[in-house]
Structures are given as C-alpha cells and as structure tokens.
Amino acid sequence: AILGYQANSNGKVIVEKGGEWLIKNNDSSIEFQIGNQGAGEATIREGGLITAENTIIGGNATGIGTLNVQDQDSVITVRRLYNGYFGNGTVNISNNGLINNKEYSLVGVQDGSHGVVNVTDKGHWSFLGTGEAFRYIYIGDAGDGELNVSREGKVDSGIITAGMKETGTGNITVKDKNSVITNLGTNLGYDGHGEMNISNEGLVVSNGGSSLGYGENGVGNVSITTGGMWEVNKNVYTTIGVAGVGNLNISDGGKFVSQNITFLGDKASGIGTLNLMDATSSFDTVGINVGNFGSGIVNVSNGATLNSTGYGFIGGNASG
C-alpha cells in the first residue's frame, strides 16, 4: 500500500469511527509506504485501526510523509517503523492515540533524511517485542531525527540512541509533568551527535546502561532543567564521555539519579563534563569516577548538590 507514489503526487487516507485497514499478505510481507516520491498522509482517529508490516514514511528523497494517530482507541500496529528514510517523515501521536511497534524503529534513516516523532496529549508509542534486538529506537541513524514528548506523552522502548552513525544527528526533548520515556538504556552520540533535553518536570527512566559520546567521533549532550529528571536504574553504569565527548548540564531544579557508578572520561580519548549549576539542582549516584582513562571534569556551583554514596575516584587511571 502506497500513499503518494510518484513525484508531485498526493495521497491521503483517513481511518475513523471504528473503521479498520488491514495491510497484510499471508504469503509475504507488504510494505506500507506513506510519501514514497510524492506526498502522503494517513490519519487514524476516533477509534480507527490500521495493522501493517514494515512501514516507511518519506521513502525517497522527494517523499514527504505524515502519519497521525489521534484519539482514544485509535491504534496502528506495525512491525518496523522507518520515519524519514531518504525523505521527510513526521509521526504525530496525540490525544490518547497509540502506536504499537512489534520490532525496532529508525527516525532519520539515511544521510540527508529528516524524521520527527511527536508524542503529546497522552499519546503513547509502545514497543511490543521481547529482547533488546527487537525494541530499539535510533533517533538520527545516518540522517536527522527528532523525538518530542510533551503534555503527558509516553514512550516505552528498548535502548534509545540519538546520533547513531557519524552523519546522524538526533534530538530528544521530554517536557511537562507526566511526560515520560521509559527505556532499556539511553545513548546520546554513538558515532554521531546526540542531544537530550528534559524540562518542566519531564522524566526519563533508563533501565539499562547509558552513555554520552560513545565512539571517538560521538558527541552527546544532556540538559536537565526546571524540575526535569533522569533516572538510571537496574544497577548499571552511566558514562559521560566513553571514547567521545559527553556533557551533562543540570540547572534550575534538574535532577539526575543513578543506582550505580557514573564515569566521566572512560577511555583515553573520552572527555566527560558534569556541570551542576545552582542550589535547586542535584546529582545523586552510588559512586563517581572522574577521569578513568580519559579526561573528566566536574563543576559544582551556586549551592548545587552532588551526592555520591559509594566510592569516588579522581584520575582513576589517567587524568581527572
């Protein structure tokens, strides 16, 4: 099924009021394409249902695709979701709408592509697969990707990586009370550039190891502000500057909480910086290693609080 196949074409589908569209062949997988070379838009509202296999939004360089899932009981279930493959893709999940992802999702897949996912007004993006290999999200694989969660939006997934490949740029924004991302780990700047901003009481819960600036070319930046919080649970490490550059900035009531050790500057090429900027900002960790084999910098200012309940090393194996 294709909406907007040829260049300059325009295809639109609305599934609503209990209507159902089943895109399936029992003998082979069928792709659902929204904006192949032209413009395509699919809207699911007022209890509409779509069931599809691999779904591609903004397939080719000229393709512009939009998927809207809105209202209670409006659901699309897909296997793999590619949003912005070579072109431009936008996914809007709002007003209690739901996307069920059976496997993984890539947002901003190829170099030059752009993909955006907006989860807002109690919208929910849920990953159903079991095992890490089938639940991950790349925001900015080799292209440009954005994930925006606001106004009680919710995302449940495996590991989320922003800025996967060297050309990849990924931005994650979580804002507003009861807006939550729960995942199995958060990586910002694997080999590309990754940013995450948590604000206005937004929450990210990472139940797995997390990193900022993983590869030598990776750059990962996190800003936690205005009551935002990042929790890293399940007895796993957080590393700021693994082999690349990582920066964690906490201000205006932002909070970071880890149930295990935090490393800054892990490998020889790693540079990790932590900035705690004011009295309402806090950083709580079981232990902290500032400069393991690389370079680690911690700045605590203006009455900010850093709590380390376990061991602490400065310049563990090299420079701190």
PDB file of C-alpha atoms in Angstrom:
ATOM      1  CA  ALA A   1       0.000   0.000   0.000  1.00  0.00           C
ATOM      2  CA  ILE A   2       1.464   3.342  -1.098  1.00  0.00           C
ATOM      3  CA  LEU A   3       0.244   6.890  -0.484  1.00  0.00           C
ATOM      4  CA  GLY A   4       1.957   9.441  -2.741  1.00  0.00           C
ATOM      5  CA  TYR A   5       3.867   7.129  -5.065  1.00  0.00           C
ATOM      6  CA  GLN A   6       5.182   9.343  -7.875  1.00  0.00           C
ATOM      7  CA  ALA A   7       6.823  12.750  -7.538  1.00  0.00           C
ATOM      8  CA  ASN A   8       4.266  15.575  -7.255  1.00  0.00           C
ATOM      9  CA  SER A   9       1.504  13.125  -6.325  1.00  0.00           C
ATOM     10  CA  ASN A  10      -0.608  13.431  -3.198  1.00  0.00           C
ATOM     11  CA  GLY A  11      -2.345  10.579  -1.402  1.00  0.00           C
ATOM     12  CA  LYS A  12      -4.454  10.747   1.754  1.00  0.00           C
ATOM     13  CA  VAL A  13      -6.269   8.124   3.804  1.00  0.00           C
ATOM     14  CA  ILE A  14      -8.463   8.600   6.883  1.00  0.00           C
ATOM     15  CA  VAL A  15      -9.461   5.606   9.013  1.00  0.00           C
ATOM     16  CA  GLU A  16     -12.031   6.594  11.624  1.00  0.00           C
ATOM     17  CA  LYS A  17     -15.060   5.686  13.758  1.00  0.00           C
ATOM     18  CA  GLY A  18     -14.211   2.027  14.207  1.00  0.00           C
ATOM     19  CA  GLY A  19     -13.034   1.514  10.623  1.00  0.00           C
ATOM     20  CA  GLU A  20     -10.145  -0.892  10.090  1.00  0.00           C
ATOM     21  CA  TRP A  21      -7.472  -1.196   7.396  1.00  0.00           C
ATOM     22  CA  LEU A  22      -5.540  -4.459   7.328  1.00  0.00           C
ATOM     23  CA  ILE A  23      -2.375  -4.284   5.190  1.00  0.00           C
ATOM     24  CA  LYS A  24      -1.225  -7.861   5.045  1.00  0.00           C
ATOM     25  CA  ASN A  25      -0.476 -10.790   2.769  1.00  0.00           C
ATOM     26  CA  ASN A  26      -0.329 -14.231   4.319  1.00  0.00           C
ATOM     27  CA  ASP A  27       2.379 -15.318   1.882  1.00  0.00           C
ATOM     28  CA  SER A  28       4.739 -12.339   2.031  1.00  0.00           C
ATOM     29  CA  SER A  29       5.405  -9.100   3.846  1.00  0.00           C
ATOM     30  CA  ILE A  30       3.814  -5.976   2.356  1.00  0.00           C
ATOM     31  CA  GLU A  31       5.259  -2.545   2.979  1.00  0.00           C
ATOM     32  CA  PHE A  32       3.052   0.357   3.951  1.00  0.00           C
ATOM     33  CA  GLN A  33       4.586   3.462   2.361  1.00  0.00           C
ATOM     34  CA  ILE A  34       3.465   6.999   3.175  1.00  0.00           C
ATOM     35  CA  GLY A  35       5.086   9.535   0.848  1.00  0.00           C
ATOM     36  CA  ASN A  36       7.235   7.416  -1.464  1.00  0.00           C
ATOM     37  CA  GLN A  37       8.279  10.076  -4.001  1.00  0.00           C
ATOM     38  CA  GLY A  38       5.291  12.379  -3.522  1.00  0.00           C
ATOM     39  CA  ALA A  39       3.256  13.493  -0.526  1.00  0.00           C
ATOM     40  CA  GLY A  40       1.315  11.002   1.571  1.00  0.00           C
ATOM     41  CA  GLU A  41      -0.737  11.306   4.728  1.00  0.00           C
ATOM     42  CA  ALA A  42      -2.507   8.691   6.837  1.00  0.00           C
ATOM     43  CA  THR A  43      -4.778   9.755   9.696  1.00  0.00           C
ATOM     44  CA  ILE A  44      -6.253   7.387  12.273  1.00  0.00           C
ATOM     45  CA  ARG A  45      -8.866   8.972  14.511  1.00  0.00           C
ATOM     46  CA  GLU A  46     -11.994   8.338  16.568  1.00  0.00           C
ATOM     47  CA  GLY A  47     -11.243   4.658  17.119  1.00  0.00           C
ATOM     48  CA  GLY A  48      -9.815   3.787  13.702  1.00  0.00           C
ATOM     49  CA  LEU A  49      -7.413   0.834  13.347  1.00  0.00           C
ATOM     50  CA  ILE A  50      -4.555   0.014  10.962  1.00  0.00           C
ATOM     51  CA  THR A  51      -2.482  -3.163  11.050  1.00  0.00           C
ATOM     52  CA  ALA A  52       0.628  -3.205   8.852  1.00  0.00           C
ATOM     53  CA  GLU A  53       4.034  -4.803   8.489  1.00  0.00           C
ATOM     54  CA  ASN A  54       7.116  -2.648   7.783  1.00  0.00           C
ATOM     55  CA  THR A  55       6.035   0.986   7.464  1.00  0.00           C
ATOM     56  CA  ILE A  56       8.103   3.614   5.619  1.00  0.00           C
ATOM     57  CA  ILE A  57       7.343   7.326   5.876  1.00  0.00           C
ATOM     58  CA  GLY A  58       9.159   9.668   3.483  1.00  0.00           C
ATOM     59  CA  GLY A  59      10.719   6.871   1.466  1.00  0.00           C
ATOM     60  CA  ASN A  60      12.645   8.617  -1.316  1.00  0.00           C
ATOM     61  CA  ALA A  61      14.445  11.950  -1.343  1.00  0.00           C
ATOM     62  CA  THR A  62      11.386  13.803  -2.696  1.00  0.00           C
ATOM     63  CA  GLY A  63       8.969  11.919  -0.461  1.00  0.00           C
ATOM     64  CA  ILE A  64       7.071  13.702   2.294  1.00  0.00           C
ATOM     65  CA  GLY A  65       5.012  11.501   4.593  1.00  0.00           C
ATOM     66  CA  THR A  66       2.839  12.128   7.633  1.00  0.00           C
ATOM     67  CA  LEU A  67       1.211   9.642   9.996  1.00  0.00           C
ATOM     68  CA  ASN A  68      -1.341  10.966  12.501  1.00  0.00           C
ATOM     69  CA  VAL A  69      -2.701   8.760  15.276  1.00  0.00           C
ATOM     70  CA  GLN A  70      -5.156  10.616  17.459  1.00  0.00           C
ATOM     71  CA  ASP A  71      -7.989   9.986  19.927  1.00  0.00           C
ATOM     72  CA  GLN A  72      -8.784   7.197  22.375  1.00  0.00           C
ATOM     73  CA  ASP A  73      -8.834   3.679  20.852  1.00  0.00           C
ATOM     74  CA  SER A  74      -7.142   4.855  17.637  1.00  0.00           C
ATOM     75  CA  VAL A  75      -4.296   2.406  17.028  1.00  0.00           C
ATOM     76  CA  ILE A  76      -1.763   1.455  14.385  1.00  0.00           C
ATOM     77  CA  THR A  77       0.264  -1.723  14.870  1.00  0.00           C
ATOM     78  CA  VAL A  78       3.399  -2.075  12.727  1.00  0.00           C
ATOM     79  CA  ARG A  79       6.418  -4.344  12.623  1.00  0.00           C
ATOM     80  CA  ARG A  80       9.265  -1.938  11.832  1.00  0.00           C
ATOM     81  CA  LEU A  81       8.829   1.808  11.508  1.00  0.00           C
ATOM     82  CA  TYR A  82      11.162   3.841   9.265  1.00  0.00           C
ATOM     83  CA  ASN A  83      10.357   7.524   9.590  1.00  0.00           C
ATOM     84  CA  GLY A  84      12.283   9.681   7.123  1.00  0.00           C
ATOM     85  CA  TYR A  85      14.095   7.026   5.063  1.00  0.00           C
ATOM     86  CA  PHE A  86      15.625   9.139   2.301  1.00  0.00           C
ATOM     87  CA  GLY A  87      12.969  11.868   2.532  1.00  0.00           C
ATOM     88  CA  ASN A  88      10.975  13.665   5.199  1.00  0.00           C
ATOM     89  CA  GLY A  89       8.679  11.903   7.647  1.00  0.00           C
ATOM     90  CA  THR A  90       6.517  13.076  10.525  1.00  0.00           C
ATOM     91  CA  VAL A  91       4.635  10.970  13.062  1.00  0.00           C
ATOM     92  CA  ASN A  92       2.122  12.628  15.387  1.00  0.00           C
ATOM     93  CA  ILE A  93       0.676  10.593  18.275  1.00  0.00           C
ATOM     94  CA  SER A  94      -1.823  12.614  20.283  1.00  0.00           C
ATOM     95  CA  ASN A  95      -4.957  12.650  22.426  1.00  0.00           C
ATOM     96  CA  ASN A  96      -4.538   9.046  23.686  1.00  0.00           C
ATOM     97  CA  GLY A  97      -3.612   7.680  20.253  1.00  0.00           C
ATOM     98  CA  LEU A  98      -1.368   4.594  20.231  1.00  0.00           C
ATOM     99  CA  ILE A  99       1.378   3.162  18.025  1.00  0.00           C
ATOM    100  CA  ASN A 100       2.355  -0.436  18.731  1.00  0.00           C
ATOM    101  CA  ASN A 101       5.808  -1.286  17.326  1.00  0.00           C
ATOM    102  CA  LYS A 102       6.487  -5.029  17.153  1.00  0.00           C
ATOM    103  CA  GLU A 103      10.194  -4.544  16.437  1.00  0.00           C
ATOM    104  CA  TYR A 104      12.516  -1.541  16.051  1.00  0.00           C
ATOM    105  CA  SER A 105      12.205   1.980  14.663  1.00  0.00           C
ATOM    106  CA  LEU A 106      14.632   4.267  12.817  1.00  0.00           C
ATOM    107  CA  VAL A 107      13.945   8.012  12.650  1.00  0.00           C
ATOM    108  CA  GLY A 108      16.097   9.885  10.118  1.00  0.00           C
ATOM    109  CA  VAL A 109      17.499   6.791   8.444  1.00  0.00           C
ATOM    110  CA  GLN A 110      19.787   7.794   5.566  1.00  0.00           C
ATOM    111  CA  ASP A 111      22.136  10.751   5.230  1.00  0.00           C
ATOM    112  CA  GLY A 112      20.071  13.763   4.145  1.00  0.00           C
ATOM    113  CA  SER A 113      16.791  12.445   5.554  1.00  0.00           C
ATOM    114  CA  HIS A 114      14.696  14.053   8.278  1.00  0.00           C
ATOM    115  CA  GLY A 115      12.305  12.300  10.646  1.00  0.00           C
ATOM    116  CA  VAL A 116      10.223  13.667  13.510  1.00  0.00           C
ATOM    117  CA  VAL A 117       8.083  11.877  16.098  1.00  0.00           C
ATOM    118  CA  ASN A 118       5.789  13.966  18.307  1.00  0.00           C
ATOM    119  CA  VAL A 119       4.113  12.213  21.245  1.00  0.00           C
ATOM    120  CA  THR A 120       1.753  14.569  23.035  1.00  0.00           C
ATOM    121  CA  ASP A 121      -1.534  14.901  24.940  1.00  0.00           C
ATOM    122  CA  LYS A 122      -1.336  11.379  26.433  1.00  0.00           C
ATOM    123  CA  GLY A 123      -0.287   9.786  23.155  1.00  0.00           C
ATOM    124  CA  HIS A 124       1.661   6.536  23.556  1.00  0.00           C
ATOM    125  CA  TRP A 125       4.433   4.892  21.498  1.00  0.00           C
ATOM    126  CA  SER A 126       4.835   1.323  22.717  1.00  0.00           C
ATOM    127  CA  PHE A 127       7.334  -1.368  21.682  1.00  0.00           C
ATOM    128  CA  LEU A 128       5.951  -4.881  21.969  1.00  0.00           C
ATOM    129  CA  GLY A 129       8.943  -7.028  21.046  1.00  0.00           C
ATOM    130  CA  THR A 130      10.870  -9.159  23.511  1.00  0.00           C
ATOM    131  CA  GLY A 131      14.645  -8.956  23.667  1.00  0.00           C
ATOM    132  CA  GLU A 132      16.771  -5.891  23.027  1.00  0.00           C
ATOM    133  CA  ALA A 133      17.324  -6.694  19.324  1.00  0.00           C
ATOM    134  CA  PHE A 134      13.672  -6.003  18.566  1.00  0.00           C
ATOM    135  CA  ARG A 135      12.852  -2.928  20.628  1.00  0.00           C
ATOM    136  CA  TYR A 136      15.436  -0.253  19.929  1.00  0.00           C
ATOM    137  CA  ILE A 137      14.981   3.240  18.518  1.00  0.00           C
ATOM    138  CA  TYR A 138      17.578   5.197  16.557  1.00  0.00           C
ATOM    139  CA  ILE A 139      16.836   8.921  16.512  1.00  0.00           C
ATOM    140  CA  GLY A 140      19.126  10.155  13.750  1.00  0.00           C
ATOM    141  CA  ASP A 141      20.566   6.910  12.350  1.00  0.00           C
ATOM    142  CA  ALA A 142      22.550   8.461   9.476  1.00  0.00           C
ATOM    143  CA  GLY A 143      20.158  11.387   8.981  1.00  0.00           C
ATOM    144  CA  ASP A 144      18.445  13.955  11.164  1.00  0.00           C
ATOM    145  CA  GLY A 145      15.939  12.702  13.745  1.00  0.00           C
ATOM    146  CA  GLU A 146      13.778  14.207  16.476  1.00  0.00           C
ATOM    147  CA  LEU A 147      11.693  12.707  19.272  1.00  0.00           C
ATOM    148  CA  ASN A 148       9.494  15.163  21.159  1.00  0.00           C
ATOM    149  CA  VAL A 149       7.448  14.031  24.168  1.00  0.00           C
ATOM    150  CA  SER A 150       5.182  16.554  25.888  1.00  0.00           C
ATOM    151  CA  ARG A 151       1.866  17.069  27.708  1.00  0.00           C
ATOM    152  CA  GLU A 152       1.756  13.596  29.282  1.00  0.00           C
ATOM    153  CA  GLY A 153       3.041  11.746  26.237  1.00  0.00           C
ATOM    154  CA  LYS A 154       4.606   8.351  26.853  1.00  0.00           C
ATOM    155  CA  VAL A 155       7.268   6.191  25.157  1.00  0.00           C
ATOM    156  CA  ASP A 156       8.162   2.631  26.248  1.00  0.00           C
ATOM    157  CA  SER A 157      11.050   1.012  24.371  1.00  0.00           C
ATOM    158  CA  GLY A 158      14.361  -0.773  24.426  1.00  0.00           C
ATOM    159  CA  ILE A 159      17.600   1.193  24.070  1.00  0.00           C
ATOM    160  CA  ILE A 160      17.235   4.645  22.512  1.00  0.00           C
ATOM    161  CA  THR A 161      20.231   6.006  20.612  1.00  0.00           C
ATOM    162  CA  ALA A 162      20.355   9.579  19.314  1.00  0.00           C
ATOM    163  CA  GLY A 163      23.045  10.211  16.691  1.00  0.00           C
ATOM    164  CA  MET A 164      23.949   6.649  15.693  1.00  0.00           C
ATOM    165  CA  LYS A 165      26.257   6.965  12.677  1.00  0.00           C
ATOM    166  CA  GLU A 166      28.802   9.728  12.031  1.00  0.00           C
ATOM    167  CA  THR A 167      26.360  11.710   9.869  1.00  0.00           C
ATOM    168  CA  GLY A 168      23.487  11.111  12.278  1.00  0.00           C
ATOM    169  CA  THR A 169      22.045  13.905  14.394  1.00  0.00           C
ATOM    170  CA  GLY A 170      19.426  13.062  16.998  1.00  0.00           C
ATOM    171  CA  ASN A 171      17.472  15.303  19.345  1.00  0.00           C
ATOM    172  CA  ILE A 172      15.238  14.103  22.191  1.00  0.00           C
ATOM    173  CA  THR A 173      13.004  16.501  24.112  1.00  0.00           C
ATOM    174  CA  VAL A 174      10.930  15.487  27.136  1.00  0.00           C
ATOM    175  CA  LYS A 175       8.947  18.208  28.834  1.00  0.00           C
ATOM    176  CA  ASP A 176       5.946  18.690  31.123  1.00  0.00           C
ATOM    177  CA  LYS A 177       4.758  16.754  34.141  1.00  0.00           C
ATOM    178  CA  ASN A 178       3.795  13.112  33.454  1.00  0.00           C
ATOM    179  CA  SER A 179       5.635  13.107  30.123  1.00  0.00           C
ATOM    180  CA  VAL A 180       7.809  10.000  30.367  1.00  0.00           C
ATOM    181  CA  ILE A 181      10.283   7.964  28.341  1.00  0.00           C
ATOM    182  CA  THR A 182      10.982   4.533  29.855  1.00  0.00           C
ATOM    183  CA  ASN A 183      13.677   2.512  28.096  1.00  0.00           C
ATOM    184  CA  LEU A 184      16.432  -0.068  28.483  1.00  0.00           C
ATOM    185  CA  GLY A 185      19.210   2.497  28.088  1.00  0.00           C
ATOM    186  CA  THR A 186      19.870   5.934  26.593  1.00  0.00           C
ATOM    187  CA  ASN A 187      22.829   6.646  24.308  1.00  0.00           C
ATOM    188  CA  LEU A 188      23.494  10.197  23.126  1.00  0.00           C
ATOM    189  CA  GLY A 189      26.069  10.487  20.341  1.00  0.00           C
ATOM    190  CA  TYR A 190      27.079   6.913  19.496  1.00  0.00           C
ATOM    191  CA  ASP A 191      29.195   7.872  16.494  1.00  0.00           C
ATOM    192  CA  GLY A 192      27.161  10.970  15.620  1.00  0.00           C
ATOM    193  CA  HIS A 193      25.717  13.901  17.538  1.00  0.00           C
ATOM    194  CA  GLY A 194      23.002  13.346  20.139  1.00  0.00           C
ATOM    195  CA  GLU A 195      21.123  15.801  22.346  1.00  0.00           C
ATOM    196  CA  MET A 196      18.564  15.252  25.097  1.00  0.00           C
ATOM    197  CA  ASN A 197      16.671  17.998  26.911  1.00  0.00           C
ATOM    198  CA  ILE A 198      14.481  17.198  29.929  1.00  0.00           C
ATOM    199  CA  SER A 199      12.484  20.093  31.353  1.00  0.00           C
ATOM    200  CA  ASN A 200       9.356  21.245  33.162  1.00  0.00           C
ATOM    201  CA  GLU A 201       9.120  18.036  35.258  1.00  0.00           C
ATOM    202  CA  GLY A 202       9.591  15.707  32.301  1.00  0.00           C
ATOM    203  CA  LEU A 203      11.054  12.292  33.165  1.00  0.00           C
ATOM    204  CA  VAL A 204      13.398   9.789  31.505  1.00  0.00           C
ATOM    205  CA  VAL A 205      13.816   6.377  33.163  1.00  0.00           C
ATOM    206  CA  SER A 206      16.663   4.256  31.779  1.00  0.00           C
ATOM    207  CA  ASN A 207      16.635   0.654  32.975  1.00  0.00           C
ATOM    208  CA  GLY A 208      19.979  -0.109  31.376  1.00  0.00           C
ATOM    209  CA  GLY A 209      23.467   1.272  30.779  1.00  0.00           C
ATOM    210  CA  SER A 210      23.561   4.782  29.331  1.00  0.00           C
ATOM    211  CA  SER A 211      26.239   6.905  27.681  1.00  0.00           C
ATOM    212  CA  LEU A 212      27.065  10.322  26.277  1.00  0.00           C
ATOM    213  CA  GLY A 213      29.680  10.344  23.495  1.00  0.00           C
ATOM    214  CA  TYR A 214      30.253   6.626  22.908  1.00  0.00           C
ATOM    215  CA  GLY A 215      32.583   6.394  19.890  1.00  0.00           C
ATOM    216  CA  GLU A 216      35.589   8.614  19.235  1.00  0.00           C
ATOM    217  CA  ASN A 217      33.508  10.778  16.890  1.00  0.00           C
ATOM    218  CA  GLY A 218      30.460  10.757  19.136  1.00  0.00           C
ATOM    219  CA  VAL A 219      29.216  13.885  20.880  1.00  0.00           C
ATOM    220  CA  GLY A 220      26.445  13.588  23.461  1.00  0.00           C
ATOM    221  CA  ASN A 221      24.872  16.452  25.382  1.00  0.00           C
ATOM    222  CA  VAL A 222      22.157  16.323  28.040  1.00  0.00           C
ATOM    223  CA  SER A 223      20.409  19.263  29.671  1.00  0.00           C
ATOM    224  CA  ILE A 224      18.152  18.701  32.693  1.00  0.00           C
ATOM    225  CA  THR A 225      16.309  21.770  33.884  1.00  0.00           C
ATOM    226  CA  THR A 226      13.141  23.169  35.540  1.00  0.00           C
ATOM    227  CA  GLY A 227      12.335  20.061  37.560  1.00  0.00           C
ATOM    228  CA  GLY A 228      13.194  17.545  34.856  1.00  0.00           C
ATOM    229  CA  MET A 229      14.674  14.235  35.978  1.00  0.00           C
ATOM    230  CA  TRP A 230      16.782  11.427  34.514  1.00  0.00           C
ATOM    231  CA  GLU A 231      16.817   8.161  36.461  1.00  0.00           C
ATOM    232  CA  VAL A 232      19.257   5.357  35.603  1.00  0.00           C
ATOM    233  CA  ASN A 233      18.202   2.150  37.345  1.00  0.00           C
ATOM    234  CA  LYS A 234      18.881  -1.579  37.490  1.00  0.00           C
ATOM    235  CA  ASN A 235      22.454  -1.440  38.810  1.00  0.00           C
ATOM    236  CA  VAL A 236      24.054  -0.247  35.547  1.00  0.00           C
ATOM    237  CA  TYR A 237      26.691   2.361  34.691  1.00  0.00           C
ATOM    238  CA  THR A 238      26.264   5.809  33.234  1.00  0.00           C
ATOM    239  CA  THR A 239      29.261   7.066  31.270  1.00  0.00           C
ATOM    240  CA  ILE A 240      29.782  10.675  30.257  1.00  0.00           C
ATOM    241  CA  GLY A 241      32.428  10.641  27.521  1.00  0.00           C
ATOM    242  CA  VAL A 242      33.138   6.965  26.767  1.00  0.00           C
ATOM    243  CA  ALA A 243      35.561   7.465  23.860  1.00  0.00           C
ATOM    244  CA  GLY A 244      33.975  10.686  22.610  1.00  0.00           C
ATOM    245  CA  VAL A 245      32.733  13.899  24.177  1.00  0.00           C
ATOM    246  CA  GLY A 246      29.911  13.958  26.720  1.00  0.00           C
ATOM    247  CA  ASN A 247      28.373  16.875  28.597  1.00  0.00           C
ATOM    248  CA  LEU A 248      25.701  16.729  31.307  1.00  0.00           C
ATOM    249  CA  ASN A 249      24.308  20.086  32.425  1.00  0.00           C
ATOM    250  CA  ILE A 250      21.865  20.314  35.339  1.00  0.00           C
ATOM    251  CA  SER A 251      20.188  23.585  36.339  1.00  0.00           C
ATOM    252  CA  ASP A 252      17.001  25.192  37.693  1.00  0.00           C
ATOM    253  CA  GLY A 253      15.858  22.222  39.762  1.00  0.00           C
ATOM    254  CA  GLY A 254      17.001  19.493  37.395  1.00  0.00           C
ATOM    255  CA  LYS A 255      17.831  16.098  38.900  1.00  0.00           C
ATOM    256  CA  PHE A 256      19.941  13.095  37.945  1.00  0.00           C
ATOM    257  CA  VAL A 257      19.703   9.855  39.943  1.00  0.00           C
ATOM    258  CA  SER A 258      21.749   6.697  39.338  1.00  0.00           C
ATOM    259  CA  GLN A 259      21.702   3.373  41.186  1.00  0.00           C
ATOM    260  CA  ASN A 260      25.293   2.651  40.180  1.00  0.00           C
ATOM    261  CA  ILE A 261      28.616   4.286  39.324  1.00  0.00           C
ATOM    262  CA  THR A 262      28.934   7.260  36.996  1.00  0.00           C
ATOM    263  CA  PHE A 263      32.092   7.529  34.874  1.00  0.00           C
ATOM    264  CA  LEU A 264      33.434  10.710  33.282  1.00  0.00           C
ATOM    265  CA  GLY A 265      36.111  10.238  30.607  1.00  0.00           C
ATOM    266  CA  ASP A 266      36.170   6.451  30.378  1.00  0.00           C
ATOM    267  CA  LYS A 267      38.599   5.618  27.555  1.00  0.00           C
ATOM    268  CA  ALA A 268      41.785   7.503  26.669  1.00  0.00           C
ATOM    269  CA  SER A 269      40.034   9.688  24.081  1.00  0.00           C
ATOM    270  CA  GLY A 270      36.962  10.257  26.255  1.00  0.00           C
ATOM    271  CA  ILE A 271      36.133  13.700  27.621  1.00  0.00           C
ATOM    272  CA  GLY A 272      33.301  13.944  30.124  1.00  0.00           C
ATOM    273  CA  THR A 273      31.962  17.066  31.811  1.00  0.00           C
ATOM    274  CA  LEU A 274      29.333  17.436  34.530  1.00  0.00           C
ATOM    275  CA  ASN A 275      28.001  20.896  35.385  1.00  0.00           C
ATOM    276  CA  LEU A 276      25.757  21.365  38.441  1.00  0.00           C
ATOM    277  CA  MET A 277      24.712  24.974  38.319  1.00  0.00           C
ATOM    278  CA  ASP A 278      22.502  26.071  41.233  1.00  0.00           C
ATOM    279  CA  ALA A 279      21.081  25.263  44.661  1.00  0.00           C
ATOM    280  CA  THR A 280      17.947  23.517  43.386  1.00  0.00           C
ATOM    281  CA  SER A 281      19.888  21.149  41.107  1.00  0.00           C
ATOM    282  CA  SER A 282      21.130  17.747  42.255  1.00  0.00           C
ATOM    283  CA  PHE A 283      23.172  14.769  41.102  1.00  0.00           C
ATOM    284  CA  ASP A 284      22.860  11.505  43.071  1.00  0.00           C
ATOM    285  CA  THR A 285      24.986   8.476  42.255  1.00  0.00           C
ATOM    286  CA  VAL A 286      26.262   5.382  44.062  1.00  0.00           C
ATOM    287  CA  GLY A 287      29.845   6.192  43.042  1.00  0.00           C
ATOM    288  CA  ILE A 288      31.709   8.535  40.725  1.00  0.00           C
ATOM    289  CA  ASN A 289      34.914   8.093  38.713  1.00  0.00           C
ATOM    290  CA  VAL A 290      36.193  11.388  37.301  1.00  0.00           C
ATOM    291  CA  GLY A 291      38.761  10.597  34.613  1.00  0.00           C
ATOM    292  CA  ASN A 292      39.025   6.807  34.283  1.00  0.00           C
ATOM    293  CA  PHE A 293      41.447   6.549  31.341  1.00  0.00           C
ATOM    294  CA  GLY A 294      40.315   9.837  29.804  1.00  0.00           C
ATOM    295  CA  SER A 295      39.522  13.340  30.998  1.00  0.00           C
ATOM    296  CA  GLY A 296      36.764  14.107  33.477  1.00  0.00           C
ATOM    297  CA  ILE A 297      35.598  17.492  34.722  1.00  0.00           C
ATOM    298  CA  VAL A 298      33.018  18.221  37.435  1.00  0.00           C
ATOM    299  CA  ASN A 299      31.822  21.738  38.194  1.00  0.00           C
ATOM    300  CA  VAL A 300      29.525  22.220  41.214  1.00  0.00           C
ATOM    301  CA  SER A 301      28.472  25.829  41.750  1.00  0.00           C
ATOM    302  CA  ASN A 302      25.938  28.201  43.293  1.00  0.00           C
ATOM    303  CA  GLY A 303      24.850  25.838  46.055  1.00  0.00           C
ATOM    304  CA  ALA A 304      24.229  22.782  43.859  1.00  0.00           C
ATOM    305  CA  THR A 305      24.396  19.317  45.464  1.00  0.00           C
ATOM    306  CA  LEU A 306      26.402  16.284  44.345  1.00  0.00           C
ATOM    307  CA  ASN A 307      25.727  13.142  46.394  1.00  0.00           C
ATOM    308  CA  SER A 308      27.948  10.086  45.987  1.00  0.00           C
ATOM    309  CA  THR A 309      27.103   7.270  48.388  1.00  0.00           C
ATOM    310  CA  GLY A 310      29.844   4.919  47.164  1.00  0.00           C
ATOM    311  CA  TYR A 311      33.493   5.247  46.234  1.00  0.00           C
ATOM    312  CA  GLY A 312      34.892   8.176  44.308  1.00  0.00           C
ATOM    313  CA  PHE A 313      37.991   8.370  42.123  1.00  0.00           C
ATOM    314  CA  ILE A 314      39.596  11.398  40.528  1.00  0.00           C
ATOM    315  CA  GLY A 315      42.058  10.418  37.818  1.00  0.00           C
ATOM    316  CA  GLY A 316      41.443   6.703  38.253  1.00  0.00           C
ATOM    317  CA  ASN A 317      43.879   5.579  35.548  1.00  0.00           C
ATOM    318  CA  ALA A 318      44.933   8.765  33.773  1.00  0.00           C
ATOM    319  CA  SER A 319      43.883  12.399  34.083  1.00  0.00           C
ATOM    320  CA  GLY A 320      40.957  13.737  36.099  1.00  0.00           C
TER     321      GLY A 320
END
